[in-house]
Amino acid sequence: MDKLLSVIILAQNTILAKEILGIIKLRYNKKIKIIATSSDLRLKKFITELFEYRMAFLSNKIRNEKKIIGIIKDNKVDLILSLQHKWIISEEIIKLGNNNILNFHFGKIPEYRGHDPIIYSILDKQKYFHSTIHKISKTVDTGEVISSKKIENLDEIPRVIERKMVKTFKLQFIDMINKILKKEKIKTKKIKIKNLKKFKKNNFLKKEKLI
């Protein structure tokens, strides 16, 4: 029997996290084992009910860096998935993760780094939204891109767009995991990080009722 893929999940209680966890349970329950999760209590309840085995749980109300580092050091971790994780991942964890920490980002990078990429894409009147899976690197949202798909902008509200992008992320995740399990080489695209723009800050998002 092949060895199980050992995975850590860093997440929020979001549609994306629940859908990806659902896929792991439905399609990869005998191929992937989640050894630890960092999330809020609502997602912990969802995970506890979904999986029959125990795993370490860390609250994401605080960074819990030392505990995450301890889990990585004590286990042979194959993959770490960031599913809208609320904290920036430290350089020490990135090094320990051996270039296998992946982030699911709702925007094209590096153009739409940071929070609320869907909203800023709307404000910039972009023709497409981008669901991006990329490696996590020292500079936020600039790691090598593993997969990026375009979703047409049909002037819908952010919540509808997010749900569409989650469906796309599910297909990207399945394709990526299948390649990892088959030990196939995954092509990546490097991001140019010269002259990066600073994170956009906008005080009228709430006023415009976009969030």
Short mmCIF file of C-alpha atoms in Angstrom, two decimals:
data_model
loop_
_atom_site.label_atom_id
_atom_site.label_comp_id
_atom_site.label_asym_id
_atom_site.label_seq_id
_atom_site.Cartn_x
_atom_site.Cartn_y
_atom_site.Cartn_z
CA MET A 1 0.00 0.00 0.00
CA ASP A 2 1.29 3.44 -0.93
CA LYS A 3 2.18 5.87 1.83
CA LEU A 4 -0.49 8.47 2.65
CA LEU A 5 0.20 12.06 1.66
CA SER A 6 0.70 13.95 4.91
CA VAL A 7 -1.00 17.37 4.87
CA ILE A 8 -1.43 20.39 7.17
CA ILE A 9 -4.40 22.71 6.57
CA LEU A 10 -4.24 26.42 7.46
CA ALA A 11 -7.71 27.84 6.95
CA GLN A 12 -10.69 30.01 7.77
CA ASN A 13 -14.32 28.89 8.02
CA THR A 14 -15.00 29.64 4.35
CA ILE A 15 -16.72 28.00 1.38
CA LEU A 16 -13.31 27.31 -0.16
CA ALA A 17 -11.98 25.48 2.91
CA LYS A 18 -15.11 23.35 3.28
CA GLU A 19 -15.17 22.41 -0.41
CA ILE A 20 -11.49 21.42 -0.49
CA LEU A 21 -11.86 19.43 2.73
CA GLY A 22 -14.94 17.77 1.23
CA ILE A 23 -12.94 16.70 -1.83
CA ILE A 24 -10.18 15.27 0.37
CA LYS A 25 -12.77 13.21 2.25
CA LEU A 26 -14.74 12.11 -0.83
CA ARG A 27 -11.94 11.40 -3.31
CA TYR A 28 -8.71 11.06 -1.35
CA ASN A 29 -9.63 9.69 2.06
CA LYS A 30 -7.37 6.66 1.51
CA LYS A 31 -4.57 8.69 -0.07
CA ILE A 32 -4.34 11.86 2.04
CA LYS A 33 -4.11 12.19 5.81
CA ILE A 34 -4.55 15.59 7.44
CA ILE A 35 -2.27 15.62 10.46
CA ALA A 36 -3.13 19.12 11.72
CA THR A 37 -5.39 22.08 11.08
CA SER A 38 -5.21 25.72 12.13
CA SER A 39 -8.65 27.30 11.98
CA ASP A 40 -11.52 28.75 13.98
CA LEU A 41 -13.91 26.68 16.09
CA ARG A 42 -16.64 26.56 13.43
CA LEU A 43 -14.33 24.93 10.91
CA LYS A 44 -12.95 22.64 13.62
CA LYS A 45 -16.50 21.34 14.23
CA PHE A 46 -16.97 20.80 10.48
CA ILE A 47 -13.68 18.89 10.21
CA THR A 48 -14.37 16.78 13.32
CA GLU A 49 -17.71 15.68 11.89
CA LEU A 50 -16.25 15.05 8.42
CA PHE A 51 -13.20 12.91 9.25
CA GLU A 52 -13.23 9.77 11.37
CA TYR A 53 -9.61 10.10 12.53
CA ARG A 54 -8.09 12.53 14.99
CA MET A 55 -5.75 15.34 14.05
CA ALA A 56 -4.04 18.18 15.90
CA PHE A 57 -6.05 21.39 16.10
CA LEU A 58 -4.63 24.87 16.56
CA SER A 59 -6.75 27.98 17.00
CA ASN A 60 -6.01 30.69 14.45
CA LYS A 61 -7.12 33.49 16.77
CA ILE A 62 -3.40 33.90 17.38
CA ARG A 63 -0.49 33.04 15.11
CA ASN A 64 0.49 29.84 16.94
CA GLU A 65 3.78 29.88 15.02
CA LYS A 66 5.72 27.80 17.55
CA LYS A 67 3.10 25.04 17.61
CA ILE A 68 2.90 24.90 13.81
CA ILE A 69 6.69 24.73 13.63
CA GLY A 70 6.67 21.95 16.25
CA ILE A 71 4.17 19.88 14.25
CA ILE A 72 6.23 20.28 11.07
CA LYS A 73 9.43 19.25 12.87
CA ASP A 74 7.78 16.23 14.53
CA ASN A 75 6.18 14.89 11.36
CA LYS A 76 7.15 14.23 7.77
CA VAL A 77 4.88 16.80 6.15
CA ASP A 78 4.40 16.49 2.41
CA LEU A 79 2.15 19.48 1.80
CA ILE A 80 0.76 22.53 3.60
CA LEU A 81 -2.37 24.17 2.18
CA SER A 82 -3.32 27.76 2.95
CA LEU A 83 -7.06 28.19 2.36
CA GLN A 84 -7.65 31.88 3.08
CA HIS A 85 -5.45 31.61 6.18
CA LYS A 86 -5.63 34.86 8.14
CA TRP A 87 -1.93 35.14 9.03
CA ILE A 88 1.12 35.83 6.89
CA ILE A 89 3.29 32.71 7.04
CA SER A 90 6.74 33.28 8.50
CA GLU A 91 10.01 32.70 6.70
CA GLU A 92 10.91 29.95 9.19
CA ILE A 93 7.76 27.97 8.35
CA ILE A 94 8.37 28.53 4.63
CA LYS A 95 11.88 27.03 4.99
CA LEU A 96 10.61 24.09 7.06
CA GLY A 97 7.85 23.51 4.51
CA ASN A 98 10.53 22.70 1.93
CA ASN A 99 8.87 24.76 -0.84
CA ASN A 100 5.65 22.78 -0.47
CA ILE A 101 3.34 25.39 1.08
CA LEU A 102 0.58 26.33 -1.33
CA ASN A 103 -1.83 29.25 -1.20
CA PHE A 104 -5.23 29.51 -2.90
CA HIS A 105 -5.56 33.14 -3.96
CA PHE A 106 -8.65 34.79 -5.47
CA GLY A 107 -6.72 37.08 -7.80
CA LYS A 108 -4.05 37.40 -10.44
CA ILE A 109 -0.59 37.80 -8.98
CA PRO A 110 1.37 39.92 -8.54
CA GLU A 111 -1.18 42.52 -9.73
CA TYR A 112 -3.75 41.71 -7.04
CA ARG A 113 -1.79 40.71 -3.98
CA GLY A 114 -3.18 40.74 -0.46
CA HIS A 115 -6.76 40.97 0.76
CA ASP A 116 -9.93 41.44 -1.32
CA PRO A 117 -8.52 40.75 -4.81
CA ILE A 118 -12.04 40.16 -6.17
CA ILE A 119 -13.20 43.57 -5.03
CA TYR A 120 -10.17 45.38 -6.42
CA SER A 121 -10.58 43.56 -9.73
CA ILE A 122 -14.17 44.84 -9.83
CA LEU A 123 -13.08 48.39 -9.02
CA ASP A 124 -10.47 48.21 -11.77
CA LYS A 125 -13.12 46.89 -14.19
CA GLN A 126 -11.08 43.84 -15.11
CA LYS A 127 -12.53 41.55 -17.78
CA TYR A 128 -11.50 38.43 -15.87
CA PHE A 129 -10.97 37.18 -12.33
CA HIS A 130 -8.17 34.69 -11.65
CA SER A 131 -8.15 31.69 -9.33
CA THR A 132 -4.49 31.15 -8.51
CA ILE A 133 -2.71 28.35 -6.68
CA HIS A 134 0.86 29.36 -5.93
CA LYS A 135 3.78 28.47 -3.72
CA ILE A 136 4.20 30.66 -0.68
CA SER A 137 7.40 32.70 -0.63
CA LYS A 138 8.96 35.37 1.58
CA THR A 139 7.20 38.21 -0.25
CA VAL A 140 3.41 37.90 0.03
CA ASP A 141 1.60 36.49 -3.03
CA THR A 142 4.65 36.33 -5.29
CA GLY A 143 5.51 32.63 -5.20
CA GLU A 144 5.70 30.41 -8.27
CA VAL A 145 2.28 29.82 -9.81
CA ILE A 146 1.18 26.20 -10.05
CA SER A 147 -2.24 26.82 -11.58
CA SER A 148 -4.22 29.87 -12.69
CA LYS A 149 -7.65 29.94 -14.32
CA LYS A 150 -9.69 32.83 -15.68
CA ILE A 151 -13.34 33.51 -14.83
CA GLU A 152 -15.18 36.07 -16.93
CA ASN A 153 -16.44 39.23 -15.22
CA LEU A 154 -20.21 39.27 -15.76
CA ASP A 155 -20.89 42.20 -13.40
CA GLU A 156 -22.02 39.95 -10.57
CA ILE A 157 -21.69 40.63 -6.84
CA PRO A 158 -18.49 39.44 -5.07
CA ARG A 159 -20.26 36.59 -3.27
CA VAL A 160 -21.44 35.04 -6.55
CA ILE A 161 -18.01 35.50 -8.10
CA GLU A 162 -16.36 33.84 -5.11
CA ARG A 163 -18.63 30.79 -5.42
CA LYS A 164 -17.78 30.48 -9.11
CA MET A 165 -14.09 30.71 -8.32
CA VAL A 166 -14.38 28.04 -5.63
CA LYS A 167 -15.79 25.65 -8.24
CA THR A 168 -12.76 26.39 -10.41
CA PHE A 169 -10.39 25.95 -7.46
CA LYS A 170 -11.87 22.49 -6.83
CA LEU A 171 -10.98 21.37 -10.36
CA GLN A 172 -7.50 22.91 -10.06
CA PHE A 173 -6.96 21.14 -6.73
CA ILE A 174 -8.01 17.75 -8.11
CA ASP A 175 -5.71 18.13 -11.10
CA MET A 176 -2.80 19.19 -8.88
CA ILE A 177 -3.28 16.45 -6.28
CA ASN A 178 -3.58 13.76 -8.94
CA LYS A 179 -0.22 14.83 -10.35
CA ILE A 180 1.37 14.88 -6.89
CA LEU A 181 0.06 11.41 -6.07
CA LYS A 182 1.32 10.09 -9.40
CA LYS A 183 4.66 11.83 -8.74
CA GLU A 184 4.38 13.75 -11.97
CA LYS A 185 6.37 16.92 -12.43
CA ILE A 186 4.25 20.04 -12.02
CA LYS A 187 5.18 23.01 -14.18
CA THR A 188 5.34 26.33 -12.39
CA LYS A 189 5.56 29.92 -13.51
CA LYS A 190 7.87 32.36 -11.75
CA ILE A 191 6.52 35.79 -10.83
CA LYS A 192 8.51 38.94 -11.57
CA ILE A 193 8.85 40.77 -8.27
CA LYS A 194 10.77 43.87 -9.35
CA ASN A 195 9.03 47.19 -8.75
CA LEU A 196 6.08 45.59 -6.98
CA LYS A 197 3.28 47.96 -6.10
CA LYS A 198 2.40 48.25 -2.44
CA PHE A 199 -0.82 46.69 -1.22
CA LYS A 200 -3.80 48.73 -2.26
CA LYS A 201 -5.73 50.41 0.53
CA ASN A 202 -9.20 51.71 -0.03
CA ASN A 203 -11.40 53.36 2.57
CA PHE A 204 -14.57 53.45 0.49
CA LEU A 205 -15.10 49.71 0.01
CA LYS A 206 -17.78 49.57 2.71
CA LYS A 207 -19.35 52.77 1.46
CA GLU A 208 -19.62 51.24 -2.01
CA LYS A 209 -21.21 48.14 -0.41
CA LEU A 210 -18.64 45.84 -1.98
CA ILE A 211 -17.78 44.26 1.37
#
